[in-house]
Short mmCIF file of N, CA and C in Angstrom, two decimals:
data_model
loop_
_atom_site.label_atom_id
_atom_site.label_comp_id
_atom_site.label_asym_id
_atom_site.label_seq_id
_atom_site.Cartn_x
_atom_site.Cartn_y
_atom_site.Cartn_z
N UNK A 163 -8.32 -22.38 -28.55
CA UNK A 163 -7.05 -21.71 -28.77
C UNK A 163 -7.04 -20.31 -28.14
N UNK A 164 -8.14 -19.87 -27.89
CA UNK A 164 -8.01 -18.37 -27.53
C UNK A 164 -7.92 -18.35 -25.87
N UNK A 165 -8.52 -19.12 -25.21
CA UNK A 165 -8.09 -19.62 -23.45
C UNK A 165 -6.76 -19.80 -23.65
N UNK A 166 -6.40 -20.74 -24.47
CA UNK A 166 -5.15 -21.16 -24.14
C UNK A 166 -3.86 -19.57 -24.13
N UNK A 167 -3.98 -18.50 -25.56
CA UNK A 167 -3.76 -17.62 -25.56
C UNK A 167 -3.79 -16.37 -24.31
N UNK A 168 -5.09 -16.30 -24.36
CA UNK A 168 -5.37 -15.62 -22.94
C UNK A 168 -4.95 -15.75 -21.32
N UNK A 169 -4.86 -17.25 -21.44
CA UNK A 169 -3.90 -17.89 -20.18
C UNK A 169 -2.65 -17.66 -20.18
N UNK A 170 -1.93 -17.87 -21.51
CA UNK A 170 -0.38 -17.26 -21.31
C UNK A 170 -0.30 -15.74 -21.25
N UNK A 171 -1.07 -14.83 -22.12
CA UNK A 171 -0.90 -13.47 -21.74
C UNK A 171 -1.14 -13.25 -20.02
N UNK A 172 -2.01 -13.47 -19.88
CA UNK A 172 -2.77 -13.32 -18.04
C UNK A 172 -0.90 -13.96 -17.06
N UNK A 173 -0.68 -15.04 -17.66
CA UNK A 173 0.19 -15.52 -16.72
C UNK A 173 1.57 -14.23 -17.21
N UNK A 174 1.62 -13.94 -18.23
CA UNK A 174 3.24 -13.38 -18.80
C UNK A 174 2.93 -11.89 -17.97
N UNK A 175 2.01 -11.17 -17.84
CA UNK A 175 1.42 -9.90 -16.79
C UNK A 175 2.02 -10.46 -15.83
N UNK A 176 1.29 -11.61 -14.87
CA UNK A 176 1.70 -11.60 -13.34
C UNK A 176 2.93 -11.95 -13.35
N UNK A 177 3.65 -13.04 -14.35
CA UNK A 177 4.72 -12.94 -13.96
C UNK A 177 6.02 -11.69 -13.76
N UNK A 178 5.61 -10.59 -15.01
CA UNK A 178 6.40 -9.91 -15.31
C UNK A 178 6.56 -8.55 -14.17
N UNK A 179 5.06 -8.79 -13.62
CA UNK A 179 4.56 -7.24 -12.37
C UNK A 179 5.26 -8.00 -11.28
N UNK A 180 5.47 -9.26 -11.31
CA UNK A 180 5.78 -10.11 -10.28
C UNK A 180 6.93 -9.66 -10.09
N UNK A 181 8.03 -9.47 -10.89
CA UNK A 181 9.41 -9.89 -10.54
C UNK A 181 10.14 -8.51 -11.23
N UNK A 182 9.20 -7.10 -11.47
CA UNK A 182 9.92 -6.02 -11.17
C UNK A 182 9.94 -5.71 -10.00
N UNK A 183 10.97 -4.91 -10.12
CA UNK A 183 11.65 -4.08 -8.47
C UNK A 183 10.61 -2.75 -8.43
N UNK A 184 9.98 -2.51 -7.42
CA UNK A 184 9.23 -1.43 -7.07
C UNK A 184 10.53 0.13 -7.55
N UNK A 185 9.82 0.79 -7.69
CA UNK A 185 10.00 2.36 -8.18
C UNK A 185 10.27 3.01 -6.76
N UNK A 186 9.22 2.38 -5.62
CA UNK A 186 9.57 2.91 -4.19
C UNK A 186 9.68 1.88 -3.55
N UNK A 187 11.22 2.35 -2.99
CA UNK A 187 11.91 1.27 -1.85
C UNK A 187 11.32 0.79 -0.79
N UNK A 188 11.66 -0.06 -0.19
CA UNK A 188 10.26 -0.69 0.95
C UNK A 188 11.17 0.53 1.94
N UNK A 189 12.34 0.74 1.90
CA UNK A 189 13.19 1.87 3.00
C UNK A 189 12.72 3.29 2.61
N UNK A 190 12.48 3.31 1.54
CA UNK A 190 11.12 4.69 0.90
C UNK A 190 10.46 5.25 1.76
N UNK A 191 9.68 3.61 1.78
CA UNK A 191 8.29 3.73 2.07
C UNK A 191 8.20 3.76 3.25
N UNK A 192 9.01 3.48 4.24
CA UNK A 192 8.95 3.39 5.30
C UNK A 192 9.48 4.71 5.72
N UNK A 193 10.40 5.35 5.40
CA UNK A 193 10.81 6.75 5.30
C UNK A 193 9.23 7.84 5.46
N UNK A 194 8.50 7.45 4.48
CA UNK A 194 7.18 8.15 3.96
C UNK A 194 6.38 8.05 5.51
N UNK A 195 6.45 7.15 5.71
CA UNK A 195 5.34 6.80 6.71
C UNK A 195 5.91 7.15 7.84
N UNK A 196 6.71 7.42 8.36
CA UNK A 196 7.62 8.03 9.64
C UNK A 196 7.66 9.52 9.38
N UNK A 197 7.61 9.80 8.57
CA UNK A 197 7.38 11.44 7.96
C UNK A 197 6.11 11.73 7.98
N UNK A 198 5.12 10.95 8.19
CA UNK A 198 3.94 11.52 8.34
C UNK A 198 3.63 11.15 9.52
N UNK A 199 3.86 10.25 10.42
CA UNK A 199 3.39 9.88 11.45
C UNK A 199 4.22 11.46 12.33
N UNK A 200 5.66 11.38 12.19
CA UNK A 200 6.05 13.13 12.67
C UNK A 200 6.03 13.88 11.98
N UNK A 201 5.28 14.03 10.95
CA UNK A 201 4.51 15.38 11.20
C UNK A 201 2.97 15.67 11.82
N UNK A 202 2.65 14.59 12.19
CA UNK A 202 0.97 14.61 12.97
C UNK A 202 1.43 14.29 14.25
N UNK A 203 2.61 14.30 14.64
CA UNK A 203 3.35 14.01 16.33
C UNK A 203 2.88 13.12 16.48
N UNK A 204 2.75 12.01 16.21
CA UNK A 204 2.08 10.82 16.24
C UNK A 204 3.27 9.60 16.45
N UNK A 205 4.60 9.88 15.97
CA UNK A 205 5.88 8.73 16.22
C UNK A 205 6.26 8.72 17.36
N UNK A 206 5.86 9.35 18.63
CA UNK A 206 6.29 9.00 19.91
C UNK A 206 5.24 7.85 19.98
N UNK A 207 4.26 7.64 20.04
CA UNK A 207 3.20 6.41 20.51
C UNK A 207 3.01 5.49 19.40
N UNK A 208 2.92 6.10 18.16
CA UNK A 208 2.50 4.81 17.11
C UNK A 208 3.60 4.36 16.19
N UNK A 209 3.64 3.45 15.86
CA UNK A 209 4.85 2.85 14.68
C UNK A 209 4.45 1.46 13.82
N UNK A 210 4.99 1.55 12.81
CA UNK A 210 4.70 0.94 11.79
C UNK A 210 4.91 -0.54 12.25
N UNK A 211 3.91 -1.43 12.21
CA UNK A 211 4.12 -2.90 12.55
C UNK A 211 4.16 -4.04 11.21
N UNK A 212 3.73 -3.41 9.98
CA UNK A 212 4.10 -4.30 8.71
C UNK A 212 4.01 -3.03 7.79
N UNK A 213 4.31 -4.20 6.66
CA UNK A 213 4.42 -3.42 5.24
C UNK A 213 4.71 -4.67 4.30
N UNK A 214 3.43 -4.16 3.00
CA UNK A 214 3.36 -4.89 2.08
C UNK A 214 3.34 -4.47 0.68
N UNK A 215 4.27 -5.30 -0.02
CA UNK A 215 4.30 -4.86 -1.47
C UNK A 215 2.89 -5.32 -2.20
N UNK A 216 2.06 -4.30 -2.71
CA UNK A 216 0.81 -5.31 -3.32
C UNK A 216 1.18 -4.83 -5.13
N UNK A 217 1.21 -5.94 -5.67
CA UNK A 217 1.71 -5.94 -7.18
C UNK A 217 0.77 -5.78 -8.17
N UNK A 218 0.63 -5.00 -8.70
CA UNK A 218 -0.48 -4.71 -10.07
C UNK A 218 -1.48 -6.31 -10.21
N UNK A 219 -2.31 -5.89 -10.20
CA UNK A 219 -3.63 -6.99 -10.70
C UNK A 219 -4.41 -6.84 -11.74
N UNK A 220 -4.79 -7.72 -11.94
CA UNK A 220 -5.72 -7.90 -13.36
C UNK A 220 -7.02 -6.69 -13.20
N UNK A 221 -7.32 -6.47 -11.89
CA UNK A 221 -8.61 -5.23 -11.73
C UNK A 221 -7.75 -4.40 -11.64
N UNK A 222 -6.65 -4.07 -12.18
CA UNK A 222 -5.98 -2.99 -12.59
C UNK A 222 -5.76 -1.66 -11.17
N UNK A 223 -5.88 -2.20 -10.55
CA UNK A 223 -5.03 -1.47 -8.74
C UNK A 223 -3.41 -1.23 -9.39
N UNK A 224 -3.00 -0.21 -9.58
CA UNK A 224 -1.48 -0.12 -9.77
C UNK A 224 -0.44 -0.34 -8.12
N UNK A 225 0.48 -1.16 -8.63
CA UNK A 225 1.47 -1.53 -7.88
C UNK A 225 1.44 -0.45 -6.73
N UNK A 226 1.71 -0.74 -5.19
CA UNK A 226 1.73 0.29 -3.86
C UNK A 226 2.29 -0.44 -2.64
N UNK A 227 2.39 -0.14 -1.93
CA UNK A 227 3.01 -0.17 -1.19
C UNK A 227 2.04 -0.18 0.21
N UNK A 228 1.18 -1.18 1.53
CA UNK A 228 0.56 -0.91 2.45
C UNK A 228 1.37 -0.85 3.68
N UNK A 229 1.31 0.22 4.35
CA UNK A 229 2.03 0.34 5.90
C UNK A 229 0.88 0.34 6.55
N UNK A 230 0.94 -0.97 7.67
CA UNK A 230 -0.32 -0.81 8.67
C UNK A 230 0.85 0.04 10.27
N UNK A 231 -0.12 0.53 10.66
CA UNK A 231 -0.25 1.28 12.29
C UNK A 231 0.04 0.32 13.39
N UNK A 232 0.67 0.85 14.43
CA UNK A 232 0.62 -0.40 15.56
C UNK A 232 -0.86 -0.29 16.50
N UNK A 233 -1.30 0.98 16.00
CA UNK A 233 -2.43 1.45 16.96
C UNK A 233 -3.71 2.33 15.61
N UNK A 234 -4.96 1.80 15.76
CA UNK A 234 -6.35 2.44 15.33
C UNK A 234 -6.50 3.96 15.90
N UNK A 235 -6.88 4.80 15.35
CA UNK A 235 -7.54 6.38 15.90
C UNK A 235 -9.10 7.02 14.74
N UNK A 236 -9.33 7.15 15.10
CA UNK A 236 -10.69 7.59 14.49
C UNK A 236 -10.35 9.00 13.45
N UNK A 237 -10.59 8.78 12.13
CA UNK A 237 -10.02 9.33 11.25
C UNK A 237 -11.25 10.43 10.43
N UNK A 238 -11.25 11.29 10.20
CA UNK A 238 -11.85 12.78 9.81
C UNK A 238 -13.23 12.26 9.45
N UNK A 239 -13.05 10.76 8.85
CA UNK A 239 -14.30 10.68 8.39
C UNK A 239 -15.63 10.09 9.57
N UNK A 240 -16.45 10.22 10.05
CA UNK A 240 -17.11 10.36 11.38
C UNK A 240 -17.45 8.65 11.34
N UNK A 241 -17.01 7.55 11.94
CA UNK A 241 -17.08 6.21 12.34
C UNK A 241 -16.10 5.32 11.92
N UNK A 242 -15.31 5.91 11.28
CA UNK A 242 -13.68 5.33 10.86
C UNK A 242 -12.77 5.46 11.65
N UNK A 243 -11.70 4.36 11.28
CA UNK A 243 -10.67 4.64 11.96
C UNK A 243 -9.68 4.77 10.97
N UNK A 244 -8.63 5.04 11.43
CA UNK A 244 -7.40 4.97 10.26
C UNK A 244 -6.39 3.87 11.07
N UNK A 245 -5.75 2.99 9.92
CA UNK A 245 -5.00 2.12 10.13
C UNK A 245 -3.52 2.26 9.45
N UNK A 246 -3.25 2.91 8.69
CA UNK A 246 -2.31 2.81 8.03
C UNK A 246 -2.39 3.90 6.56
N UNK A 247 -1.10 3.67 5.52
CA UNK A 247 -0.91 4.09 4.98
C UNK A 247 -0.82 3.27 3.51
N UNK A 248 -1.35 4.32 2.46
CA UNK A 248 -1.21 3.74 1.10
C UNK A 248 -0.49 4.44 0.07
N UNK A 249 0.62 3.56 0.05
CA UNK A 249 2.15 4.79 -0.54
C UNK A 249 2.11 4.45 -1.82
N UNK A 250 1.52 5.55 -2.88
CA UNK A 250 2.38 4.96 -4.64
C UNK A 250 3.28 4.84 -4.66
N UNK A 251 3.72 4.58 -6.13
CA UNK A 251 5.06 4.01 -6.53
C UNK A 251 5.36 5.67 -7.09
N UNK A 252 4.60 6.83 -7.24
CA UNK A 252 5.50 7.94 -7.57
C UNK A 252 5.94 9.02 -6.01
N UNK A 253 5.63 8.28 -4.99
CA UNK A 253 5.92 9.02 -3.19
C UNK A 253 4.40 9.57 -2.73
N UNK A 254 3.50 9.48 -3.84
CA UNK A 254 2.17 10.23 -3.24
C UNK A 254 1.70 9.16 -2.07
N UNK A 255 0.66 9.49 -1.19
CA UNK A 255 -0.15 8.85 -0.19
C UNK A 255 -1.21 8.89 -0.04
N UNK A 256 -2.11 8.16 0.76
CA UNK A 256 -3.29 8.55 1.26
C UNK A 256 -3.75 7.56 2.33
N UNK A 257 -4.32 7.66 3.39
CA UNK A 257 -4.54 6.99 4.67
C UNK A 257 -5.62 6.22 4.54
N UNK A 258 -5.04 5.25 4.86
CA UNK A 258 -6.32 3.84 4.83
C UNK A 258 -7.15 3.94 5.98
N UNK A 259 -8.41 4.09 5.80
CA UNK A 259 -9.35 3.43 6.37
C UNK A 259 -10.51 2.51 6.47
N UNK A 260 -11.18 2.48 7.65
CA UNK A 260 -11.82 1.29 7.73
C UNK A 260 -12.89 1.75 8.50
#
């Protein structure tokens, strides 16, 4: 009885993270990421080629928003590159790398 319990809570989460409306607009977010690409003068050559809503999970990652790059550049940290962007749901950011 307690699987069975635990299976409907687990499912009533994904469904429910599932089928709210993000806090930041995918036109937000894309806003966000064009605002940073000009302000690093970076929107004459690079531009956003996707964007993905990633929805709260059970390892507890809160709901965000991924903008990947059309183009890789080697990012502050010494053998990285940066690919993109990782937008919260309150406008904060921080640059994905790899």
């Amino acid at each position: 009885m307690k699987h069975l319990l635990f299976a409907f809570i687990a499912f009533s989460l994904i469904t429910s993270t599932a089928l709210a409306k993000p806090t930041v607009s995918a036109a937000d977010a894309a806003a966000i990421a064009q605002n940073d690409l000009a302000s690093r003068q970076l929107d004459g050559r690079v531009y956003v080629t996707e964007m993905v809503l990633k929805t709260k999970t059970l390892s507890g990652q809160p709901e965000h928003w991924e903008v990947y790059w059309s183009e890789r550049w080697d990012a502050k940290t010494k053998g990285k590159k940066e690919f993109g962007l990782k937008i919260m749901m309150d406008g904060s950011y921080q640059r994905l790398v790899r």
